[in-house]
PDB file of C-alpha atoms in Angstrom:
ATOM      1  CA  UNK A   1      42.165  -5.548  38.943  1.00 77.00           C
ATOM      2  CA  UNK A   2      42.147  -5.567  42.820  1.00 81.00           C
ATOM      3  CA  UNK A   3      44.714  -5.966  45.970  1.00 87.00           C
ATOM      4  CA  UNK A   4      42.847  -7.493  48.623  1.00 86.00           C
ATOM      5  CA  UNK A   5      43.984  -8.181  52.182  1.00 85.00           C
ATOM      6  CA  UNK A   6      42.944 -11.773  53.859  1.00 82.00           C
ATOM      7  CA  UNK A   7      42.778 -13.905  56.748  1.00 78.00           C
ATOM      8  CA  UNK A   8      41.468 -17.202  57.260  1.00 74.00           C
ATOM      9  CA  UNK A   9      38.036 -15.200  58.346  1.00 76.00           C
ATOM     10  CA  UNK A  10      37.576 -12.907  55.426  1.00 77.00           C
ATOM     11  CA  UNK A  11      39.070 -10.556  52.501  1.00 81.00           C
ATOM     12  CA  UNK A  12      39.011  -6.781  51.923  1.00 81.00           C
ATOM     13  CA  UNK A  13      39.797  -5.332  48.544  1.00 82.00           C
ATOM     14  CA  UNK A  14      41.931  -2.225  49.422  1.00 84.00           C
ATOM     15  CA  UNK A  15      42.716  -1.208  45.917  1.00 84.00           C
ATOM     16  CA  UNK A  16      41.325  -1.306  42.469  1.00 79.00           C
ATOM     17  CA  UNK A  17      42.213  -0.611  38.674  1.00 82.00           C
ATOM     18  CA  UNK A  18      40.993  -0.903  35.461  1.00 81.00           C
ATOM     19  CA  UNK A  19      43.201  -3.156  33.286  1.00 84.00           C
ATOM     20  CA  UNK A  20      43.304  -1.237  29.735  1.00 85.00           C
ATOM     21  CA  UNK A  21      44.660  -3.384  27.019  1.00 86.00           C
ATOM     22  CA  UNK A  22      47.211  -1.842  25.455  1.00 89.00           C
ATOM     23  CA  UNK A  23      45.832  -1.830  21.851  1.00 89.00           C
ATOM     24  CA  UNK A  24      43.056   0.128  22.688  1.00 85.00           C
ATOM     25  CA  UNK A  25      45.159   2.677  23.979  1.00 88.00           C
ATOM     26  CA  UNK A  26      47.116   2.648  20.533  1.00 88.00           C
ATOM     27  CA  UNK A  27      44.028   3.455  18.921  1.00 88.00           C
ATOM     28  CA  UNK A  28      43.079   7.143  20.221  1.00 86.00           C
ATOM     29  CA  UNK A  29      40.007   7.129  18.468  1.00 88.00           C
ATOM     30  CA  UNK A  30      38.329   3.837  20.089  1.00 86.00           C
ATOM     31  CA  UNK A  31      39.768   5.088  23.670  1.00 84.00           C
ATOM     32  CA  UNK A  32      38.066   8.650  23.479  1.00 87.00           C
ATOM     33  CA  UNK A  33      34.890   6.935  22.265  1.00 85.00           C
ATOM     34  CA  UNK A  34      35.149   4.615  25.195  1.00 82.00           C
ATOM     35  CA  UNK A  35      36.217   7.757  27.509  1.00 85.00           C
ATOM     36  CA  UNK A  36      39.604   6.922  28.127  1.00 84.00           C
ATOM     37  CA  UNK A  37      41.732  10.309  28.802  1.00 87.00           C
ATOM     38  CA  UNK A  38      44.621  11.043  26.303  1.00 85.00           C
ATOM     39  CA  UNK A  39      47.219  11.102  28.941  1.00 85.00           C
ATOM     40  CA  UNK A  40      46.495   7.574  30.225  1.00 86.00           C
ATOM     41  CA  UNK A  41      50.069   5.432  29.854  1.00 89.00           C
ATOM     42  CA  UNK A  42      50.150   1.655  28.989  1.00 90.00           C
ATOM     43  CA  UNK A  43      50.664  -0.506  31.884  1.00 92.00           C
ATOM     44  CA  UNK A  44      50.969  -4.520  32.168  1.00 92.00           C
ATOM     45  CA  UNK A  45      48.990  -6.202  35.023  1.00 91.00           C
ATOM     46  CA  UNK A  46      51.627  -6.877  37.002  1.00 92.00           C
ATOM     47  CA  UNK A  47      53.008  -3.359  36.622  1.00 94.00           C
ATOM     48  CA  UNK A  48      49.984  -2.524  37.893  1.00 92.00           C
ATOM     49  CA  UNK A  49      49.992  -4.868  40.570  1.00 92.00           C
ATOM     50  CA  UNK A  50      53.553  -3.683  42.052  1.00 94.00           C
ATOM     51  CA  UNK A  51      51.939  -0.418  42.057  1.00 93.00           C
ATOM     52  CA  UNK A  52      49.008  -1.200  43.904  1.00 92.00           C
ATOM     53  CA  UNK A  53      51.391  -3.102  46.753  1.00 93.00           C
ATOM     54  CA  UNK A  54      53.577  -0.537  46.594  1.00 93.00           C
ATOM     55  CA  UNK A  55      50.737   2.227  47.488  1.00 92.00           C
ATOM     56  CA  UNK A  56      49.508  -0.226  50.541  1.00 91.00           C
ATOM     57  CA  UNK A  57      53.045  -0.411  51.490  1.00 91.00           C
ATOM     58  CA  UNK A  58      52.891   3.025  51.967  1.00 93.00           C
ATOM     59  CA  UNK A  59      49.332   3.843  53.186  1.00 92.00           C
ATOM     60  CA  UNK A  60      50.832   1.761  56.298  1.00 91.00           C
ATOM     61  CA  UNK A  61      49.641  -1.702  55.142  1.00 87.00           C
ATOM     62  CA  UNK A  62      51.105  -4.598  57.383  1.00 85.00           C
ATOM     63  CA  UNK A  63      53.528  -6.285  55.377  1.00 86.00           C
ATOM     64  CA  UNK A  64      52.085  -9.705  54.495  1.00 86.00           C
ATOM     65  CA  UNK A  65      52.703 -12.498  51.719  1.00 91.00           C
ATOM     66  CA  UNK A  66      51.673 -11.693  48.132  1.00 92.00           C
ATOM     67  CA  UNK A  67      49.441 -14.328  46.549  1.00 91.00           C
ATOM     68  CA  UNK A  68      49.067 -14.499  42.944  1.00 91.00           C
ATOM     69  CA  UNK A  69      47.627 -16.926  39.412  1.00 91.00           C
ATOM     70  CA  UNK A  70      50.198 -17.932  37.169  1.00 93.00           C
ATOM     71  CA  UNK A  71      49.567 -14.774  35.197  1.00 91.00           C
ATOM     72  CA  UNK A  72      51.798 -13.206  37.470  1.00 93.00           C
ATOM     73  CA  UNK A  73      54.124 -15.437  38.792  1.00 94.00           C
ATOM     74  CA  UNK A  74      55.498 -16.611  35.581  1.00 95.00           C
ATOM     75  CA  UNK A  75      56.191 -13.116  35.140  1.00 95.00           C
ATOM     76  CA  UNK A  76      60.154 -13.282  36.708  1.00 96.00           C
ATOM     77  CA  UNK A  77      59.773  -8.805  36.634  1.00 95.00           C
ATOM     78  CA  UNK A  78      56.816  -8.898  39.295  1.00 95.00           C
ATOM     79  CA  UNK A  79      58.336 -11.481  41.591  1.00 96.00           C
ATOM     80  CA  UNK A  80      61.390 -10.285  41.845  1.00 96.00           C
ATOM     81  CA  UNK A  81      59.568  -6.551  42.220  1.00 96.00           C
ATOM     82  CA  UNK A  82      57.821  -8.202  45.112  1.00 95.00           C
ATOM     83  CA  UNK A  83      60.924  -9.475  46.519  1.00 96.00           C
ATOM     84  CA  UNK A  84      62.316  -6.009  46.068  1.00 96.00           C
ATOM     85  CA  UNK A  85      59.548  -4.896  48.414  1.00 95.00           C
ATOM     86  CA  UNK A  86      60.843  -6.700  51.443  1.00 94.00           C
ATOM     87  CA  UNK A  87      57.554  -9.283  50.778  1.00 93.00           C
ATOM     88  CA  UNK A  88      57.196 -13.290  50.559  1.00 94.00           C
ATOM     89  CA  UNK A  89      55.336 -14.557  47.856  1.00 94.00           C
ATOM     90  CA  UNK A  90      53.570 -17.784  46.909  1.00 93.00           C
ATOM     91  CA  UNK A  91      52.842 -17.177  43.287  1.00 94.00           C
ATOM     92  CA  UNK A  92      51.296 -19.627  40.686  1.00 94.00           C
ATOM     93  CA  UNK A  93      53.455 -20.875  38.062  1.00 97.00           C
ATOM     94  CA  UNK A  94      52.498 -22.646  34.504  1.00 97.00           C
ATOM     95  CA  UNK A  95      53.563 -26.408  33.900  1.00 97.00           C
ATOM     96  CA  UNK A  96      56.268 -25.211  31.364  1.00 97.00           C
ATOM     97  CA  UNK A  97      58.027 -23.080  33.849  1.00 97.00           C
ATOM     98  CA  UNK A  98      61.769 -24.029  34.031  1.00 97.00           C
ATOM     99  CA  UNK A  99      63.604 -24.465  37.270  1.00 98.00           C
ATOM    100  CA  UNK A 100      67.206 -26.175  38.498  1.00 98.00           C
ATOM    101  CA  UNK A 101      66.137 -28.757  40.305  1.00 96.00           C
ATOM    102  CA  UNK A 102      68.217 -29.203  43.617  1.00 93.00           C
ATOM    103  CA  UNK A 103      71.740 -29.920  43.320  1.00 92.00           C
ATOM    104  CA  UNK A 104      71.831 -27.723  39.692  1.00 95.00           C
ATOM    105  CA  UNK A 105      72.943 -24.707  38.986  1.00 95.00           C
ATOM    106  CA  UNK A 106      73.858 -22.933  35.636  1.00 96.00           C
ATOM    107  CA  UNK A 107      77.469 -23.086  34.827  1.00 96.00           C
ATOM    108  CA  UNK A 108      80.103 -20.283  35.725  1.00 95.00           C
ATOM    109  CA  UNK A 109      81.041 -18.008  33.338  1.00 95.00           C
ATOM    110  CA  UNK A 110      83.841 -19.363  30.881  1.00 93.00           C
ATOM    111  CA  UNK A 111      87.416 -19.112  31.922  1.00 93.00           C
ATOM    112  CA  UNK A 112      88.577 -15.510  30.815  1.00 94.00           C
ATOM    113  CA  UNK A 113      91.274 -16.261  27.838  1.00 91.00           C
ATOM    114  CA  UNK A 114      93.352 -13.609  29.048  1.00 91.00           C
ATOM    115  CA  UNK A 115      92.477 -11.356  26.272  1.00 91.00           C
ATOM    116  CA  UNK A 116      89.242  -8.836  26.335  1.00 92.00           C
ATOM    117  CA  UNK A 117      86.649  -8.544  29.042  1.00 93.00           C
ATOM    118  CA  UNK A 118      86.734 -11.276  31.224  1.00 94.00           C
ATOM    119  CA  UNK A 119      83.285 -13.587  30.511  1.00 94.00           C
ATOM    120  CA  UNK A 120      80.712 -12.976  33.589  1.00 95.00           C
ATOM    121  CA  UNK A 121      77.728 -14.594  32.343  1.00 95.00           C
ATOM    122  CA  UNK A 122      76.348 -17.458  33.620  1.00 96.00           C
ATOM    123  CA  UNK A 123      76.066 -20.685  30.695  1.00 96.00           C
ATOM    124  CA  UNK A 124      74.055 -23.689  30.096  1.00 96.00           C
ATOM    125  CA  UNK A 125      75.420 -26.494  28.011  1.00 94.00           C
ATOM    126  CA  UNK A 126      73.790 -29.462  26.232  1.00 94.00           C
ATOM    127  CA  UNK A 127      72.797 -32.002  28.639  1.00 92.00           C
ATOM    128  CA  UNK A 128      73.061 -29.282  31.688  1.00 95.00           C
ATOM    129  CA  UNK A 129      69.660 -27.258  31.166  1.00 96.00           C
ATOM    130  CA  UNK A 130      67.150 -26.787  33.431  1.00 98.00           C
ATOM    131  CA  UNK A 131      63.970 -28.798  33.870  1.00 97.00           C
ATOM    132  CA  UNK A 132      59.959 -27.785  33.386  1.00 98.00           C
ATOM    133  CA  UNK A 133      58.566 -28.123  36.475  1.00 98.00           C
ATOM    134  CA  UNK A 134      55.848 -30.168  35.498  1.00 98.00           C
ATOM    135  CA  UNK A 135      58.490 -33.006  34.285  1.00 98.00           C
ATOM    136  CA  UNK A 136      60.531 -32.721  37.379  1.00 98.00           C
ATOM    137  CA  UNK A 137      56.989 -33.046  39.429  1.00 97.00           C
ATOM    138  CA  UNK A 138      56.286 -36.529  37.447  1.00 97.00           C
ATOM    139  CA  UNK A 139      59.999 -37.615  38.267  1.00 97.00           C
ATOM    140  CA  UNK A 140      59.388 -37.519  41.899  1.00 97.00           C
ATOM    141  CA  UNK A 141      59.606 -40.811  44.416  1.00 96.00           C
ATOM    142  CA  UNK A 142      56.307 -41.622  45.633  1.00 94.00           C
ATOM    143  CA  UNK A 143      57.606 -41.065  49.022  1.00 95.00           C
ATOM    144  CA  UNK A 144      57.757 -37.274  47.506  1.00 96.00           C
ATOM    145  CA  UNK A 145      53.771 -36.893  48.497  1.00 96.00           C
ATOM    146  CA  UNK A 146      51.966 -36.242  51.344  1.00 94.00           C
ATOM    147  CA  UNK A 147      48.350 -35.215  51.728  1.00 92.00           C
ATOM    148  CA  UNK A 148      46.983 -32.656  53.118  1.00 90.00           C
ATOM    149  CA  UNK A 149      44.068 -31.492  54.548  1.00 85.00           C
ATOM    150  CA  UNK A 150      43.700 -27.625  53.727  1.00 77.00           C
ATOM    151  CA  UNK A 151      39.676 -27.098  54.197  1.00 71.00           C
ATOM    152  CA  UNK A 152      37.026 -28.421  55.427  1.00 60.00           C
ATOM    153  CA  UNK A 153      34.005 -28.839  52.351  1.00 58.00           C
ATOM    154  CA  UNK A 154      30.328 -29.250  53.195  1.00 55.00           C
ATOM    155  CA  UNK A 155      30.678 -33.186  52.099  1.00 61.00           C
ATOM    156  CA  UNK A 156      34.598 -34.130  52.538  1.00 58.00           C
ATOM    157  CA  UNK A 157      37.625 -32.556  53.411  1.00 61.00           C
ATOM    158  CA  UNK A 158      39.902 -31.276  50.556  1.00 68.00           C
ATOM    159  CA  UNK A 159      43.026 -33.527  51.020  1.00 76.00           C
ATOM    160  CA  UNK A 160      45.036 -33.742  47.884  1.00 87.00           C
ATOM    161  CA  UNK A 161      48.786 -35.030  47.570  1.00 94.00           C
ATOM    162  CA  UNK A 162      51.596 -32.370  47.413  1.00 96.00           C
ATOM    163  CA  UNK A 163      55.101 -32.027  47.270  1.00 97.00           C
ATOM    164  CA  UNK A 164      57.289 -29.335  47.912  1.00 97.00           C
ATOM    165  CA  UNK A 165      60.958 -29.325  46.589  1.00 97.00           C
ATOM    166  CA  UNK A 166      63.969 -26.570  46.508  1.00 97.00           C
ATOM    167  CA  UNK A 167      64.405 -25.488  43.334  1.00 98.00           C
ATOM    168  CA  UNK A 168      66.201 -22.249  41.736  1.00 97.00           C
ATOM    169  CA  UNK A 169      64.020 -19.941  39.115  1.00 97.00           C
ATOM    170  CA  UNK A 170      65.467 -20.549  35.492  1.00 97.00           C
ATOM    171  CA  UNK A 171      64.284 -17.939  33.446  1.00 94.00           C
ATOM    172  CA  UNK A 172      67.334 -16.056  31.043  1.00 94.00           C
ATOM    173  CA  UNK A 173      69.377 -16.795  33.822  1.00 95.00           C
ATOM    174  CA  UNK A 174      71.869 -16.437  30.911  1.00 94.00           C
ATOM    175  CA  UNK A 175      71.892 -13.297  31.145  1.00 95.00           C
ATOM    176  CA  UNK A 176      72.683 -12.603  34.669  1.00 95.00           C
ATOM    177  CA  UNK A 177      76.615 -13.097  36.626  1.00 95.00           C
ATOM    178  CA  UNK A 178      75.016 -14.905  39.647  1.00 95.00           C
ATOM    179  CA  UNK A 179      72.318 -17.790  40.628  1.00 94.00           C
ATOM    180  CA  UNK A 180      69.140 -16.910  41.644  1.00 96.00           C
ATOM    181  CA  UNK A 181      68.532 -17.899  45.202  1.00 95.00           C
ATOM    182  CA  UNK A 182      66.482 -21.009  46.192  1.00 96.00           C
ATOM    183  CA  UNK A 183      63.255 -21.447  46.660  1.00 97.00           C
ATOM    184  CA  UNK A 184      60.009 -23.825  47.248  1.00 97.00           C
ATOM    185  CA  UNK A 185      58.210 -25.355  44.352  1.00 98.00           C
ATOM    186  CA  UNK A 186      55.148 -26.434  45.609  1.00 97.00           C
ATOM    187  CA  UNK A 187      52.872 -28.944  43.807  1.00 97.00           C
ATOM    188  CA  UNK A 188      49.393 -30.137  43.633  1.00 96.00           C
ATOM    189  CA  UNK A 189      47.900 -33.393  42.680  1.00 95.00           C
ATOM    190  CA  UNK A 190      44.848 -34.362  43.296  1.00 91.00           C
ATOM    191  CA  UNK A 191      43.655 -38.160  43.897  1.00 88.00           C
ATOM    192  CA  UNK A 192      42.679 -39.624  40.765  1.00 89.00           C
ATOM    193  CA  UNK A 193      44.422 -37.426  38.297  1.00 92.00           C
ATOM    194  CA  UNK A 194      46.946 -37.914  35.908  1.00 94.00           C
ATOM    195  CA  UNK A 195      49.191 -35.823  36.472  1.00 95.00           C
ATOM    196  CA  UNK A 196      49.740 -32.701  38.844  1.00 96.00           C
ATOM    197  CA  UNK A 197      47.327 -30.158  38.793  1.00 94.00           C
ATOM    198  CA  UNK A 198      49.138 -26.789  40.493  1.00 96.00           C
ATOM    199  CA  UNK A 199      52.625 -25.559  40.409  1.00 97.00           C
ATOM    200  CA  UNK A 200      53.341 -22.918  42.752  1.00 97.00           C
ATOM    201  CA  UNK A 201      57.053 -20.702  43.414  1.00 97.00           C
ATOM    202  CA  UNK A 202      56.733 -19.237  47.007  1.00 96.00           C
ATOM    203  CA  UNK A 203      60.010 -17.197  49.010  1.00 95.00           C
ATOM    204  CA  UNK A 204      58.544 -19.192  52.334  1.00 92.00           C
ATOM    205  CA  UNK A 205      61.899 -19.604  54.683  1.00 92.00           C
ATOM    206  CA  UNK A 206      63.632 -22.902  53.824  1.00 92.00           C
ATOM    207  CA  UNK A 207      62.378 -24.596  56.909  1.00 93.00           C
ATOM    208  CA  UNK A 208      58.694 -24.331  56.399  1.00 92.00           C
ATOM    209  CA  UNK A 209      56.820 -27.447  57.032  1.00 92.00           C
ATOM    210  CA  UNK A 210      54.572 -28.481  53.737  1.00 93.00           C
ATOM    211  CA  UNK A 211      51.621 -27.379  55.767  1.00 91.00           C
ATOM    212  CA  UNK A 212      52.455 -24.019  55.859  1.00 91.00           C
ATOM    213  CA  UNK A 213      53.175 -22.870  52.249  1.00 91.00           C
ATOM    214  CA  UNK A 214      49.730 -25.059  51.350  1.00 92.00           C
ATOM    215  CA  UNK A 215      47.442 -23.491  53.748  1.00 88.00           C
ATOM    216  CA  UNK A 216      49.157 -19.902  52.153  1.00 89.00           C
ATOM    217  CA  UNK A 217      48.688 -20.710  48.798  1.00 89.00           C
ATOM    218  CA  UNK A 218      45.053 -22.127  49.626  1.00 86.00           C
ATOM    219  CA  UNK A 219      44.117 -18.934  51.130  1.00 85.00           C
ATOM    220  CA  UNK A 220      43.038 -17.929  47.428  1.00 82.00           C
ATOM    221  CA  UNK A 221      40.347 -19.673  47.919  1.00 80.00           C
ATOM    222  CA  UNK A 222      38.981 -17.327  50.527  1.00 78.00           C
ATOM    223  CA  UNK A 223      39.209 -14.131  47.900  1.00 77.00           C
ATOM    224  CA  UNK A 224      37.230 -16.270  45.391  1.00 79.00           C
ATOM    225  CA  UNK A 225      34.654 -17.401  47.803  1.00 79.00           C
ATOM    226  CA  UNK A 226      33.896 -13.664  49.265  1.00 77.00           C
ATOM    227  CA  UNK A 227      33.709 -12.727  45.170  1.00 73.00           C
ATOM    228  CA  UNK A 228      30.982 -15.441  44.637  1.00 79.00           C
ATOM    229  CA  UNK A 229      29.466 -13.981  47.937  1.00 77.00           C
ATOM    230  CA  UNK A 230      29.378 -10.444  46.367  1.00 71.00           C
ATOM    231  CA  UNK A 231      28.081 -11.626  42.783  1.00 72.00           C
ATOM    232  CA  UNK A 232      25.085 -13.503  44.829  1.00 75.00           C
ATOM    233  CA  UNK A 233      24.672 -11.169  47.462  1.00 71.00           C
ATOM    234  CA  UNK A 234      24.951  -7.757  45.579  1.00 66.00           C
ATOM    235  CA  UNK A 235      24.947  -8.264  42.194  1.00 63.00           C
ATOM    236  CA  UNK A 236      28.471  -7.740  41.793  1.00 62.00           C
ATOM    237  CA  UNK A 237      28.427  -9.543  38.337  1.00 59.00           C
ATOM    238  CA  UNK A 238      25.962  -6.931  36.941  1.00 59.00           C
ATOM    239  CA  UNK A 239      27.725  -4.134  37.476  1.00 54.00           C
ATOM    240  CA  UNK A 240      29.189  -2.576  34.688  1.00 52.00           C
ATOM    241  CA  UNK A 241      32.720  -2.280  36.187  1.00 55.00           C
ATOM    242  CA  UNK A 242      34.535  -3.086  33.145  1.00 55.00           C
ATOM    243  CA  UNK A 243      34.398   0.015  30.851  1.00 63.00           C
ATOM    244  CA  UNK A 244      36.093   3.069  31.343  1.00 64.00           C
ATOM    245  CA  UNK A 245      33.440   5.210  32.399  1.00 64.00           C
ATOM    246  CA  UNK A 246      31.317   2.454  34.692  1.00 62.00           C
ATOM    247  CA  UNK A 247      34.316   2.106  36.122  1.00 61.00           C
ATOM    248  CA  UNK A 248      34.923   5.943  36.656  1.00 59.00           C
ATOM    249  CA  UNK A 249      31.962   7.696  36.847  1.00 50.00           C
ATOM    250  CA  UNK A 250      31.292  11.236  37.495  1.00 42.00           C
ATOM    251  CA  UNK A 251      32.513  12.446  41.500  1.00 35.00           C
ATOM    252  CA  UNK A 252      29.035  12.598  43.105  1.00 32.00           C
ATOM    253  CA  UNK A 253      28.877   8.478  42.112  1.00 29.00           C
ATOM    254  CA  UNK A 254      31.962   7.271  43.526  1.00 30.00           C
ATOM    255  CA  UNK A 255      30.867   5.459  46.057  1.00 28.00           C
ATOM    256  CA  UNK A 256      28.990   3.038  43.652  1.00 25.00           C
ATOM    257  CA  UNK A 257      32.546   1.757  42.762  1.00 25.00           C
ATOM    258  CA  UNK A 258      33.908  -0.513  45.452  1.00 25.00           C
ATOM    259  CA  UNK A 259      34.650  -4.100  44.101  1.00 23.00           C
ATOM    260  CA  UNK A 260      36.275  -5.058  40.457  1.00 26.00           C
ATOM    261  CA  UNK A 261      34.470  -7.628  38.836  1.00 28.00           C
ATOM    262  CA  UNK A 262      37.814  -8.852  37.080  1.00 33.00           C
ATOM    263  CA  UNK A 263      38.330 -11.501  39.996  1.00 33.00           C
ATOM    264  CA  UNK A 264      40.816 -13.452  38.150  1.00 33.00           C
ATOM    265  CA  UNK A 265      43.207 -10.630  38.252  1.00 31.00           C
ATOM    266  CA  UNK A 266      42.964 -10.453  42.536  1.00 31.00           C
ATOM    267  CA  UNK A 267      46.470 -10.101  44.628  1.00 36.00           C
ATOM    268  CA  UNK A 268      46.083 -11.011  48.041  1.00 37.00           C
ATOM    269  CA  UNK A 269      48.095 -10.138  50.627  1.00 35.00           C
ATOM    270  CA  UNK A 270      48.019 -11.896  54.037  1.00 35.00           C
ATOM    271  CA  UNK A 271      50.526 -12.864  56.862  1.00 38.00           C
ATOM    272  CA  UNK A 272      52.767 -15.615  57.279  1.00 41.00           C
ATOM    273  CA  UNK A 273      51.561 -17.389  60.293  1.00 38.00           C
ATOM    274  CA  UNK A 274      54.460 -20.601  60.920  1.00 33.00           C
TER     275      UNK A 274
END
């Protein structure tokens, strides 16, 4: 796993860590075989991600908006860790996500009955649930999309549609006393397709223009492109980065380790230029 920084001009990775599934850790005798130390703790990706922001945080890192796949942004823990942070986010989401659409809201707690506690939790109710967001994206008016032109390829420009609603984050909201605060679902669809290809959830201020949280989310596509650079360039895809001791080898090697090959798992942090 890696944090990288990015601009619209190129990435750095600042951090790295190897992702240790947490099976392997449960059995001791694989993990010494593979050189894993005894003392090494079970940690999710996105618990390691937090950790990794907050260490850049705190080596002095400008604060910037935290990118991230679906793998973490379904994950309601890491973005509301990032929020915790004092950092934006525009994080991937997966079609089955649920949101309130605009307008929605769970309901207040139930009247108190006089007797007990009184009831603090908030309630859903048949026919008041909330909505996937890819079945709110297909209920959208046409008038819904705009395209937009977010790069510049070698033989067209990338212009798919997108929409951007206000929305509210549904997960086990049951279980909390308040509603979660509103923010931007952003959608992709590209021309030709049947349905919407991207969902994103991003804390961009509520008057962002649809420009701005695209060409943020888009900027992805810079950390992915430098990756392919390093895999052509220097062999990044050879090196054997994904074991425990390729990926920490003895002192006088160190400097052999600079890029994780796990791309997939990248968090990129960048300003929010409106």
């Amino acid at each position: 796993m890696s944090l990288s920084i990015a601009t619209q001009r190129g990435s750095l990775p600042i951090a790295w860590q190897l992702y240790v599934p947490k099976e392997w850790l449960d059995d001791r005798d694989r993990a010494r075989r593979a050189g894993i130390p005894d003392d090494l703790a079970f940690e999710t990706k996105p618990q390691i991600a937090l950790a990794q922001l907050r260490e850049a945080l705190a080596s002095g890192v400008a604060p910037g908006i935290v990118l991230a796949d679906a793998g973490y942004g379904d994950q309601t823990a890491f973005r509301d860790g990032v929020t915790e942070l004092g950092l934006l986010y525009a994080v991937g989401l997966r079609p089955s996500a649920s949101v309130w659409a605009l307008g929605t809201a769970p309901l207040p707690p139930r009247p108190w009955s006089g007797r007990g506690k009184p009831p603090t939790l908030l309630r859903r109710a048949p026919g008041h649930q909330p909505i996937a967001v890819k079945e709110l994206a297909m209920q959208l008016p046409v008038n819904a999309w705009q395209t937009v032109t977010w790069r510049e390829a070698s033989n067209a420009a990338l212009s798919p549609s997108f929409a951007a609603v206000r929305v509210r984050p549904a997960h086990r909201d049951y279980w909390r006393s308040t509603v979660r605060d509103e923010e931007w679902l952003l959608i992709e669809w590209p021309d030709g397709d049947t349905e919407p290809l991207k969902y994103f959830l991003t804390t961009a201020p509520g008057e962002a223009t649809l420009e701005q949280p695209v060409l943020v989310t888009k900027m992805r596509w810079r950390i992915e492109s430098d990756y392919q650079d390093l895999k052509r360039e220097f062999g990044l895809g050879h090196y054997e980065g994904r074991g425990w001791r390729g990926f920490h080898p003895p002192r006088h090697a160190e400097c052999r380790c600079i890029w994780v090959s796990d791309g997939s798992a990248i968090q990129d942090a960048l300003r929010w230029t409106p």
